[in-house]
Coordinates of C-alpha atoms in Angstrom, one line a residue:
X1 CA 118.6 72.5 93.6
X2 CA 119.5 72.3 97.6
X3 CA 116.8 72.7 99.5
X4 CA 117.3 74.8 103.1
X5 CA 116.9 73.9 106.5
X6 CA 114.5 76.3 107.6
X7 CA 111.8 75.4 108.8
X8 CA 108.5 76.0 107.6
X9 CA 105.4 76.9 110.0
X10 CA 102.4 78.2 107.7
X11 CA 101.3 82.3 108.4
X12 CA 98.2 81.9 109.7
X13 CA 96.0 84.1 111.9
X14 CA 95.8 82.6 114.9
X15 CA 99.4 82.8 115.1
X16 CA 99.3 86.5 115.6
X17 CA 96.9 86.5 118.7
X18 CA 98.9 83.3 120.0
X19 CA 101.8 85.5 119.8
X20 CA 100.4 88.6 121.4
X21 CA 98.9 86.3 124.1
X22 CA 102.5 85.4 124.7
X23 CA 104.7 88.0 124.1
X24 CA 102.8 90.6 125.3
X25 CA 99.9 89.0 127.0
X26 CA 99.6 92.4 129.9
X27 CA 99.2 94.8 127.0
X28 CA 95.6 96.4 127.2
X29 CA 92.8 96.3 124.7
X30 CA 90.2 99.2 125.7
X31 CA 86.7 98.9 124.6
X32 CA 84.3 102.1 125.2
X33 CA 81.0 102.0 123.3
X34 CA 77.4 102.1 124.1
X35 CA 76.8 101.1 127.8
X36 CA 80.2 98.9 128.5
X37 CA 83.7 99.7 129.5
X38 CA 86.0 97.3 128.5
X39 CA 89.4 97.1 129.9
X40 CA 91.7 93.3 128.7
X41 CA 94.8 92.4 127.7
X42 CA 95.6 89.7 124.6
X43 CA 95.7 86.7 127.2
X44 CA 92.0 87.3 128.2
X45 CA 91.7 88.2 124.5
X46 CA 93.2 85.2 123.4
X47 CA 91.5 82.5 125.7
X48 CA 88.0 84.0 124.5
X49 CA 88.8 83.6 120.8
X50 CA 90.1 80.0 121.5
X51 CA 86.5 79.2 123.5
X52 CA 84.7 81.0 120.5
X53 CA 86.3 79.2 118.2
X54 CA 85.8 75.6 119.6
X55 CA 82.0 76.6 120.3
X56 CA 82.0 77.8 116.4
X57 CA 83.6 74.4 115.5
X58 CA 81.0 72.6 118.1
X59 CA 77.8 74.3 115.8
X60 CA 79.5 73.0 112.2
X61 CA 82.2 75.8 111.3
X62 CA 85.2 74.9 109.6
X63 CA 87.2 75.6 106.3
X64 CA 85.4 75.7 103.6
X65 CA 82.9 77.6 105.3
X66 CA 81.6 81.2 105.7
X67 CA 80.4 83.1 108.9
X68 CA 79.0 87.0 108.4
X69 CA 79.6 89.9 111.1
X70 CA 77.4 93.2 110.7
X71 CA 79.2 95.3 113.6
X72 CA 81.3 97.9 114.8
X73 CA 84.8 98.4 116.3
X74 CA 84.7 95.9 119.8
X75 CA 86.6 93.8 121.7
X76 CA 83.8 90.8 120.6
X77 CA 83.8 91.9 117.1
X78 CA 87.9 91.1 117.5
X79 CA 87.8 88.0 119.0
X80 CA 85.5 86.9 116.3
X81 CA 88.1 87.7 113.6
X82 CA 90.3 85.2 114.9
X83 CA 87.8 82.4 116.3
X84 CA 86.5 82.7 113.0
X85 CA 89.4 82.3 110.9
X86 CA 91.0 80.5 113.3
X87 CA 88.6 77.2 112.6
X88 CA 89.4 77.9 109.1
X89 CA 86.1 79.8 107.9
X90 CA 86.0 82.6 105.6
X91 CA 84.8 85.8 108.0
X92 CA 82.7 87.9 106.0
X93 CA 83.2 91.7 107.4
X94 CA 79.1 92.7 106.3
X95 CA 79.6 97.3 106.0
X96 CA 76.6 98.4 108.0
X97 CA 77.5 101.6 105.9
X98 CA 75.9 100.6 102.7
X99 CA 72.3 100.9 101.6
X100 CA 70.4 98.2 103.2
X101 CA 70.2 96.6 99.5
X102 CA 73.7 96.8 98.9
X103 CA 74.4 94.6 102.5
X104 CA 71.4 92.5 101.9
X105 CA 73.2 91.3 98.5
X106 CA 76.8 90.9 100.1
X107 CA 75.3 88.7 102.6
X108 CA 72.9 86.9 100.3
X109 CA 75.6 86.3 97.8
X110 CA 78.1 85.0 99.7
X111 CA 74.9 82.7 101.1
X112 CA 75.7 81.9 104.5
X113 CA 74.1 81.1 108.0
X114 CA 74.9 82.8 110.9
X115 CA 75.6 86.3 111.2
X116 CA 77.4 87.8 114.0
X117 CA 75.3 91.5 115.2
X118 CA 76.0 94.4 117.8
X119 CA 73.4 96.8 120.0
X120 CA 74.5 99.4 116.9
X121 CA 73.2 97.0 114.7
X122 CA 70.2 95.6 115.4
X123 CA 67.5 97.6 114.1
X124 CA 69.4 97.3 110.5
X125 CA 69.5 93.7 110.8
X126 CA 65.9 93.6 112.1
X127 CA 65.4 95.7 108.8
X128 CA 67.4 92.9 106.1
X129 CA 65.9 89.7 108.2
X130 CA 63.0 89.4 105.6
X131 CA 65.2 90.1 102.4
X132 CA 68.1 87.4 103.6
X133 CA 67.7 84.2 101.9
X134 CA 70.4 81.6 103.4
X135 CA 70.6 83.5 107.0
X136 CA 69.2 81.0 110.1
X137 CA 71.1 81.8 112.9
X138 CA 71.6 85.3 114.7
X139 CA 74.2 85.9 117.8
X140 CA 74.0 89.6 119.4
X141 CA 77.3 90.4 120.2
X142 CA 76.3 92.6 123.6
X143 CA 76.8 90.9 127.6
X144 CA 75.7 87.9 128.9
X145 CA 72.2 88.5 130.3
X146 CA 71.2 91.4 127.3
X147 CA 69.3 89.9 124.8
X148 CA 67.0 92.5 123.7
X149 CA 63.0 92.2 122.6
X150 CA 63.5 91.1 118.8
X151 CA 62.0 90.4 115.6
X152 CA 64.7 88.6 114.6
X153 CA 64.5 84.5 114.7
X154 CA 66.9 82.4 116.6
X155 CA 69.1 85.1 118.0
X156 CA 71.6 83.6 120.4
X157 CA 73.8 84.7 122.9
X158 CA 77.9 85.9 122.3
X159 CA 78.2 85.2 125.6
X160 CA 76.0 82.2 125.8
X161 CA 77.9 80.6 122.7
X162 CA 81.1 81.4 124.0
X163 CA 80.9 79.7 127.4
X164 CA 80.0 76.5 126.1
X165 CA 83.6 76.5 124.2
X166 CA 85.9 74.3 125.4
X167 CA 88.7 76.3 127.1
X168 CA 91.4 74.2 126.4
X169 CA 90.8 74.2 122.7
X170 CA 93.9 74.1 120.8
X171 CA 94.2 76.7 117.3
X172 CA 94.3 73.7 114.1
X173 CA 97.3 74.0 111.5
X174 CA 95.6 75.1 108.4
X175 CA 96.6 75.9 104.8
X176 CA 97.8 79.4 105.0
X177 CA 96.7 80.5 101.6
X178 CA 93.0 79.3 103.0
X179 CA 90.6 82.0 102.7
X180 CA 90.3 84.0 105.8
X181 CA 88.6 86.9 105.0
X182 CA 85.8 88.4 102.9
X183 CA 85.3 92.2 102.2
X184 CA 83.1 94.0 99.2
X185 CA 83.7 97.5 97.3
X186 CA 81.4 100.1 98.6
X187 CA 79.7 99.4 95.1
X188 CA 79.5 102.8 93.7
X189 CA 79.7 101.5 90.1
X190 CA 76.9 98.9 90.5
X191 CA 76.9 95.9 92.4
X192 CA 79.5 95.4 95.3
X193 CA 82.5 93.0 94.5
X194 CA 84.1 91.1 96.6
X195 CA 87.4 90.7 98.0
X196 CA 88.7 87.4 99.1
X197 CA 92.0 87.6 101.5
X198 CA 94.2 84.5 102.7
X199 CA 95.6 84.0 105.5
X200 CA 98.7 84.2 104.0
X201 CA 98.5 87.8 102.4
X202 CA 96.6 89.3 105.1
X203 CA 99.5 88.5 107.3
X204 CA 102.1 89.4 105.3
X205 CA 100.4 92.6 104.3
X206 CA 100.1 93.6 108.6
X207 CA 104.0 92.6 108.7
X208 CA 105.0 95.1 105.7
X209 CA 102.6 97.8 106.2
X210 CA 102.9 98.1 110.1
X211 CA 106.6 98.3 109.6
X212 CA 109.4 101.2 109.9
X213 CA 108.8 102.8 106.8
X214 CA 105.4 102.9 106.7
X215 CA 103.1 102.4 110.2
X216 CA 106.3 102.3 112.2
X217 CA 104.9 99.9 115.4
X218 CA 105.9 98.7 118.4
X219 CA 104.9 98.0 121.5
X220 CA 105.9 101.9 123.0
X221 CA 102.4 102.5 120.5
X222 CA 98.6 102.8 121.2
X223 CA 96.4 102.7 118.6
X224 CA 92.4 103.8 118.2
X225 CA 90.9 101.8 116.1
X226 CA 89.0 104.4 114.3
X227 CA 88.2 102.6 110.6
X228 CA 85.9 100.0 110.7
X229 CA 86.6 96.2 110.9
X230 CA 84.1 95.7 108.1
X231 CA 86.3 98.3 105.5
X232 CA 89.7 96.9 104.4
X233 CA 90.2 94.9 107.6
X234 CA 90.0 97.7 109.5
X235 CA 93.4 99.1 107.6
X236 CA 94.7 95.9 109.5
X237 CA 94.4 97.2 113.1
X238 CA 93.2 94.6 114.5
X239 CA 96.2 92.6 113.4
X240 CA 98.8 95.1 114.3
X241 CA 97.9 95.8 118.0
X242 CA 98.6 91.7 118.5
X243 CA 101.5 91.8 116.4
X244 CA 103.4 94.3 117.4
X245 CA 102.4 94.6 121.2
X246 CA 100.7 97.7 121.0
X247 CA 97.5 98.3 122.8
X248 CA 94.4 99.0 121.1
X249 CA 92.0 101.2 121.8
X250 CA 88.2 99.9 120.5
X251 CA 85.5 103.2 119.9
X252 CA 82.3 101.0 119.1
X253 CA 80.5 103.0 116.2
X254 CA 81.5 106.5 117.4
X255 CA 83.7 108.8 115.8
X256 CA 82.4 112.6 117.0
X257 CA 85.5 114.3 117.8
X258 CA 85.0 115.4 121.4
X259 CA 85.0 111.7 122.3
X260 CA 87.9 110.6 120.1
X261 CA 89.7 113.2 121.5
X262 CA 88.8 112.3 125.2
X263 CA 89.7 108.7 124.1
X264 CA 93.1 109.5 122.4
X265 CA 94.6 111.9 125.7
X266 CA 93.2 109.9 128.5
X267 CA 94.4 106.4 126.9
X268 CA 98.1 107.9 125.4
X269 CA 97.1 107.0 122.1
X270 CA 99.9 107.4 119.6
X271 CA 98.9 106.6 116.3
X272 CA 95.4 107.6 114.8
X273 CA 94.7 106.2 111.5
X274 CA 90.6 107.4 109.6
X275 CA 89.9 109.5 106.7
X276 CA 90.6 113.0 106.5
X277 CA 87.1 114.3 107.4
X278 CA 87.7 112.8 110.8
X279 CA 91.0 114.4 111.6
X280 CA 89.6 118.1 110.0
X281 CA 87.0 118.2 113.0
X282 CA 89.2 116.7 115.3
X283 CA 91.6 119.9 114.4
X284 CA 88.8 121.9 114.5
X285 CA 87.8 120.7 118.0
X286 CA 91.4 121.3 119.1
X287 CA 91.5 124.8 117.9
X288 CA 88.1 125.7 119.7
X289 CA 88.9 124.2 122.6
X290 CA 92.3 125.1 123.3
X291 CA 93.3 121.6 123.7
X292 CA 96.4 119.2 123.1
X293 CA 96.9 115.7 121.8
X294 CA 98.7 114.2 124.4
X295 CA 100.9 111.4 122.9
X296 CA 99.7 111.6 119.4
X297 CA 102.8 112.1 117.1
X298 CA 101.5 110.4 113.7
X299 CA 97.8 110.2 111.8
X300 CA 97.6 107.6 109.0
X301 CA 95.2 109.3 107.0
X302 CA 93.7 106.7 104.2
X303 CA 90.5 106.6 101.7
X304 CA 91.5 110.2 100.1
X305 CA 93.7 112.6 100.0
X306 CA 94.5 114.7 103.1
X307 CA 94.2 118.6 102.5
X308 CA 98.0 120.0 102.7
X309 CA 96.4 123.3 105.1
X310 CA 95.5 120.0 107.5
X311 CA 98.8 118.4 107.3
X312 CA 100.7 121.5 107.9
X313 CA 98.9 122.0 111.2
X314 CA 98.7 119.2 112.9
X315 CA 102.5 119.2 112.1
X316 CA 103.1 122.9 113.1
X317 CA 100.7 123.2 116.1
X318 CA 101.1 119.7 117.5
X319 CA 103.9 118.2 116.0
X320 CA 102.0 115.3 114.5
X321 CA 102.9 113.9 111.3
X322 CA 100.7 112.4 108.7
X323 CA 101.2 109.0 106.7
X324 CA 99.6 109.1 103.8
X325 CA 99.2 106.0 102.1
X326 CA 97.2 103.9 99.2
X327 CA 95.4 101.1 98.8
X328 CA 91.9 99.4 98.0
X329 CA 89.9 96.7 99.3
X330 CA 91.7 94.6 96.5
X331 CA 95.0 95.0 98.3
X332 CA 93.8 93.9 101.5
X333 CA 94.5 97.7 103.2
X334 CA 98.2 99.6 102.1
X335 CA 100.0 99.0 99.6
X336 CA 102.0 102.5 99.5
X337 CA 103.4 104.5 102.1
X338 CA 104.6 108.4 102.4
X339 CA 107.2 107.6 105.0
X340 CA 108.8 111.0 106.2
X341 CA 111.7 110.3 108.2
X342 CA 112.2 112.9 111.4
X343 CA 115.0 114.5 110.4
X344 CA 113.3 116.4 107.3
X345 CA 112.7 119.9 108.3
X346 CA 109.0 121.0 108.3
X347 CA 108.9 121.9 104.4
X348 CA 110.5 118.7 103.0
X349 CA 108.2 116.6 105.3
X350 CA 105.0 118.1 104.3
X351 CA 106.4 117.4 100.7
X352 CA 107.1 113.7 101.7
X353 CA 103.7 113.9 103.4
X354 CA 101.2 115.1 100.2
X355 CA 102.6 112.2 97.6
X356 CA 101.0 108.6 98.2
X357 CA 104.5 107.1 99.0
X358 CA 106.4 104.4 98.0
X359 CA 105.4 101.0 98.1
X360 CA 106.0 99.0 100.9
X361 CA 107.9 95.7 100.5
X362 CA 105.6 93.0 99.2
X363 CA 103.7 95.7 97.0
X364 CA 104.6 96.7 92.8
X365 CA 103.3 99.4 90.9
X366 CA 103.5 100.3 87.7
X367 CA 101.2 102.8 84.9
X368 CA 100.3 101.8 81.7
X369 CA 98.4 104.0 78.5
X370 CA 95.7 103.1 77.2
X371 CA 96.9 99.9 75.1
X372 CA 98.9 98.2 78.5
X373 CA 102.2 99.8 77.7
X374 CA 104.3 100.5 80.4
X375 CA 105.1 104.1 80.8
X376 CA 108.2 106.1 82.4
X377 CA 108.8 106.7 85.9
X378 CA 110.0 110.3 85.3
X379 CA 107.6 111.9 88.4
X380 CA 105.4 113.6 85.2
X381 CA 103.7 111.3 82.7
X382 CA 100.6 110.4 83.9
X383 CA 98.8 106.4 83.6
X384 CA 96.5 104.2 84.7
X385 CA 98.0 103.0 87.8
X386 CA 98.3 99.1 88.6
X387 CA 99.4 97.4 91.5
X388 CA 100.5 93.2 92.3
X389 CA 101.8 91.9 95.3
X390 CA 101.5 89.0 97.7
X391 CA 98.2 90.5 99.2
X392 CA 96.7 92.2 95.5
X393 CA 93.4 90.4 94.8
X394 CA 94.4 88.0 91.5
X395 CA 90.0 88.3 90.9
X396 CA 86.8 89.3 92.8
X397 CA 85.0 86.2 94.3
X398 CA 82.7 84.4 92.4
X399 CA 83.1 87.2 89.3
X400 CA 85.1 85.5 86.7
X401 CA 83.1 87.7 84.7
X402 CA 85.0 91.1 85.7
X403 CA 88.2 91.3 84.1
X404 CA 90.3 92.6 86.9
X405 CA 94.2 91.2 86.0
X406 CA 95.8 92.0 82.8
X407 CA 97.7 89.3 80.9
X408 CA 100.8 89.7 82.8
X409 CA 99.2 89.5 86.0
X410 CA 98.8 93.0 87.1
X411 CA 95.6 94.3 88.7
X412 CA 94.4 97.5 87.1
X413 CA 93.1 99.7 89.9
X414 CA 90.9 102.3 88.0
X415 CA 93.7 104.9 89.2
X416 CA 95.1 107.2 87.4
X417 CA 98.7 108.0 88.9
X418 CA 102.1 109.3 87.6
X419 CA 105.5 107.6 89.4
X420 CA 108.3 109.3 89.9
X421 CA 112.1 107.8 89.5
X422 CA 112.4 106.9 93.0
X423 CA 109.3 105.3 93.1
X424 CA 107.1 107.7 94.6
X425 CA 103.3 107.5 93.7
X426 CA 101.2 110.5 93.0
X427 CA 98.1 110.0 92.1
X428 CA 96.6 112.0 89.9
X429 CA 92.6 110.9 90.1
X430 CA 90.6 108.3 89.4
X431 CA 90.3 107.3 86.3
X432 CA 86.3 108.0 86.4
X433 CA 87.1 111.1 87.9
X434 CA 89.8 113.3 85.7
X435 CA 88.5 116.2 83.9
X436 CA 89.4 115.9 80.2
X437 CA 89.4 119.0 79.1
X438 CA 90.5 119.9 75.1
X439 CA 92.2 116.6 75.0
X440 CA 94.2 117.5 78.0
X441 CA 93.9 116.3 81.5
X442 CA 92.9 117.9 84.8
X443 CA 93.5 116.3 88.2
X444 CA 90.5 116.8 90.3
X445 CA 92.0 115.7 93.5
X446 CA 95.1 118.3 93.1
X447 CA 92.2 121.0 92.0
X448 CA 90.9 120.0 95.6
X449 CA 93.7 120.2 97.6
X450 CA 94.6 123.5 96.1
X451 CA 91.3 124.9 97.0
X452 CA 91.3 123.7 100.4
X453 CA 94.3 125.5 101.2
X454 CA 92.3 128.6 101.5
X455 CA 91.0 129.0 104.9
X456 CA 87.6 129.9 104.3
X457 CA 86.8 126.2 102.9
X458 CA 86.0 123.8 105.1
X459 CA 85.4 121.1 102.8
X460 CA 85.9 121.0 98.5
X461 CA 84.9 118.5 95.5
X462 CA 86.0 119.1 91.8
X463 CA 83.9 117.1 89.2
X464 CA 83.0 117.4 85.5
X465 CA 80.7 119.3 84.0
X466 CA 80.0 119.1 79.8
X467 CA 81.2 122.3 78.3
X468 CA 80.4 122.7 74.0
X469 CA 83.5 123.5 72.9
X470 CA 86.2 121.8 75.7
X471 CA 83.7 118.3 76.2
X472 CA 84.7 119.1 80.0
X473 CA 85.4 121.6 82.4
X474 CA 85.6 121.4 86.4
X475 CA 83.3 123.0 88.3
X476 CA 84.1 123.3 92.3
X477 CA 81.6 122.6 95.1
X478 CA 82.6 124.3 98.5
X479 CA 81.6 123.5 102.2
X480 CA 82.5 127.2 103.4
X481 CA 84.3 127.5 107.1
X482 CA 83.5 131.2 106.1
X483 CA 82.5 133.8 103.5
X484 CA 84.2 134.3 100.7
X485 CA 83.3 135.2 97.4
X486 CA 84.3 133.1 94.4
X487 CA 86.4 135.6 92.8
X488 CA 88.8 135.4 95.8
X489 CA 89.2 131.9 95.8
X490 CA 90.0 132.1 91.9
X491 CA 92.8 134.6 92.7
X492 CA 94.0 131.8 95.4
X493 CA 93.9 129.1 92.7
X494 CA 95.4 131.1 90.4
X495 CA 98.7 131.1 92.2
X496 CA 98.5 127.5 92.5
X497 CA 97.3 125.7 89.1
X498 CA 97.4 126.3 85.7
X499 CA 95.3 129.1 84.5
X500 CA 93.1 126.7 82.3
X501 CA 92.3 124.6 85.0
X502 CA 90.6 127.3 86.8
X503 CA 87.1 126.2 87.2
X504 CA 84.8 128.1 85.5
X505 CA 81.6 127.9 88.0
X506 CA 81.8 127.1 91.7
X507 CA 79.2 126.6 94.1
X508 CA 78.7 126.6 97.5
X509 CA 76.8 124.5 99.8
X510 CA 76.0 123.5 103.2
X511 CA 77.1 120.0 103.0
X512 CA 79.3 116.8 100.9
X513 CA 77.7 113.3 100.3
X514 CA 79.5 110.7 101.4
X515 CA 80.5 107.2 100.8
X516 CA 80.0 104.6 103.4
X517 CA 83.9 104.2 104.0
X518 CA 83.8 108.4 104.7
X519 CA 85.0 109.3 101.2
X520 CA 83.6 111.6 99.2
X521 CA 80.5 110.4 97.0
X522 CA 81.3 112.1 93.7
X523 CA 78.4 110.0 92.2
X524 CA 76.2 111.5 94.4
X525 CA 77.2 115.4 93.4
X526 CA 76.7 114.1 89.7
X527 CA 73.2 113.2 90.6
X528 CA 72.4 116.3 92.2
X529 CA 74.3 118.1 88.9
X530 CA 71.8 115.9 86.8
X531 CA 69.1 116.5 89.1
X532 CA 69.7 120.5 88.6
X533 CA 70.3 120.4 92.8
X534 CA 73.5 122.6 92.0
X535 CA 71.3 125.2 90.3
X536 CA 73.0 124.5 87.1
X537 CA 71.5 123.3 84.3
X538 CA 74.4 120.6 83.5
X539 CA 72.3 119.6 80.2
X540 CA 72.2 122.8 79.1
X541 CA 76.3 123.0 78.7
X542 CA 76.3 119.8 76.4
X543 CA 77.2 119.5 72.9

């Protein structure tokens, strides 16, 4: 075999702010949270990371070793991604959106000492200090001069640690398929499970997915960083400002809609990526307001479904088009894309705009049954969705126990999906999610979308409820934008969805649970079913 000539530099993360620094070393990165206004570029960016990282290396971080973060969106928060993984430590991303347990056991499992905090942040970690076993070491992430009165022990300062790095510090070569980074589910079906990215992958995956058929970057772009770094990497944002030369704009914890939109016109912001509740009250606040977008012309929407009604508008009234896309924390962020070139007239966009895409170079997907057959691509069986690629998790960290690849190295994503010739992903629910009704199934997610077509509903859920003689039926809980009685929103349904899917009880309340990534918590609407917090007496339907 003849070898080539190429040659052969590992993908590391450093690379990417080394490159930004660089390339495109004027571009801005805007930080606006809590008391401070931040206004950088990636050279000042860069030569803070470096300093971090040599004072990190100076206090015993290297590979092999892991460093924890419980934070929100901010310029620190970023440099600490790459001073972190740029010594060659794991950078464990804690959620500050989980139950105090929930982070207390991330951080506790993963076992180690210093963990990284914000302003936003440190009454919660004031609140774990007494359950964290392994944690010494605290550094508030907040100016130089702004320690606050704490309970915590040994909290240092970011800007304290940082300006005893060496400035001159030069980024090490490291084994790109090093771990780099360390993200957990949001634990919904008991404990959280973790997610361990390499350098390698997590690169790879912000070179595919902010590409032209999915993200579509470059440096004419501005992005708000509006998911946080501690879910999915942030849906790679902070990799793709660097690596693509577009600035980044850094909201702290806040995502209230008069703010984001204040953010988004006065900073040109181009592309929006967060989960569809953010972008319904950010319509919402356009409509009452009277306001524009400014430069906005695409929202990634991510974590569920986007209502059509929602995509339609912001394409109608603002010409802003959606990319809807799929992935998990296993996949590092996307893994499928619903790329909808310009050219498509309104209809076929919308169309392009509601499936979950086609996946973007670097991704596979296929469905199996029940056994692990393969199944068609014919756009209308339906399977359990699984996905590989060079950033798919092959296992959860320290779980050999969870059986998450099957034989021929596929992970099974507890999706239920069809696939259509071309490729194209629909999915059709979860799999803990789909209503089996008479042996036949019901997609709760398309019940969802059709109900939220109606105007009066603000906000829907479908889940299960145990019928006697079809084991299941869905029943529909609505967040109301206005009244409406239930018969009028069967009649709506009715010309959408097969008439057996019709639910056959709806109720309406004043709010949705949800997760701590902003998707909806259907565990949480089966406890309140359970609980009889629906006013339905869900035992009373069983067998």
């Amino acid at each position: 075999m003849a070898l080539g000539l190429n040659q052969d530099l590992p993908l590391l993360l450093s690379s990417v702010l080394a490159h930004a620094a660089a390339t495109f070393g004027d571009v801005k990165v805007i930080g606006r949270y809590a008391n401070e206004k931040i206004d950088t570029d990636y050279a000042k960016l860069e030569a803070r990371a470096r300093r971090l990282a040599s004072a990190l290396r100076h206090i015993g971080y290297g590979p092999d070793c892991f460093v924890g973060s419980l934070a929100w969106n901010t310029h620190r928060h970023l440099e600490l991604f790459y001073a972190a993984t740029g010594v060659g430590a794991a950078l464990h991303t804690a959620n500050p959106r989980l139950p105090p347990a929930q982070i207390a056991y991330t951080i506790d499992f993963t076992a180690y000492h210093t963990l990284f905090i914000d302003p936003d942040t440190l009454a919660l970690a004031e609140q774990l200090a007494p359950q964290l076993q392994t944690v010494r070491r605290y550094v508030m992430m907040a100016p130089a001069g702004a320690l606050p009165p704490t309970s915590l022990p040994a909290l240092l300062s970011y800007e304290d640690l940082l300006a005893d790095g060496d400035p001159s510090f030069a980024w090490p070569v490291l084994d790109e398929r090093s771990a780099c980074l360390l993200c957990f589910t949001s634990g919904t079906t008991g404990p959280p499970k973790g997610a361990l990215y390499t350098h390698r992958g997590t690169v790879l995956n912000a070179l595919s997915t902010g590409g032209g058929n999915a993200w579509g970057l470059s440096a004419d772009d501005a992005i708000i960083a509006i998911p946080g770094f501690f879910h999915c990497n942030g849906w790679a944002v902070p990799f793709f400002g660097p690596m693509y030369g577009a600035s980044l704009v850094l909201p702290g914890r806040r995502a209230d809609s008069g703010f984001l939109h204040g953010l988004i016109v006065e900073h040109g912001i181009t592309v929006a990526p967060g989960v569809p509740t953010i972008f319904l009250d950010l319509l919402r606040h356009c409509r009452d307001t009277g306001v524009g977008l400014g430069r906005l012309n695409r929202l990634f929407s991510g974590g569920t479904a986007p209502p059509l009604a929602m995509m339609e508008a912001y394409l109608r009234d603002y010409g802003v088009r959606t990319i809807h896309g799929w992935g998990m924390t296993e996949t590092t962020s996307g893994a499928t894309m619903s790329f909808a070139p310009r050219h498509l007239p309104p209809d076929a966009a919308v169309a392009a705009m509601r499936t979950q895409g086609k996946p973007v170079f670097g991704a596979a997907i296929r469905i199996v049954d029940e056994d692990g057959t393969t199944l068609p691509r014919d756009g209308v069986t339906p399977g359990h969705l699984q996905v590989r690629g060079h950033w798919s998790a092959a296992g959860y960290f320290r779980r050999p126990d969870v059986d998450a690849i099957s034989q021929d190295g596929w992970l099974r994503t507890g999706d239920v999906a069809r696939i259509d010739a071309d490729n194209t992903l629909h999915l059709v629910d979860r799999s803990k999610d789909v209503i089996k009704s008479g042996g036949e199934w019901i997609s709760s997610q398309a019940l969802e979308d059709a109900a939220a077509r109606h105007p009066a509903v603000r906000e829907v859920a479908v889940i299960a409820i145990p019928h006697p003689r079809w084991q299941e039926r869905p029943l529909l809980i609505a967040v109301l934008a206005e009244p409406v009685t239930e018969q009028a929103l069967h009649i709506h349904l009715a010309n959408i969805v097969p008439k057996w899917w019709l639910p056959d009880t709806m109720v309406f309340v004043e709010e949705l649970p949800h997760g701590p990534t902003g998707k909806l918590d259907k565990q949480a609407l089966r406890r309140w079913l359970a609980d009889g917090l629906l006013g339905i007496a869900a035992a009373a339907t069983a067998p």
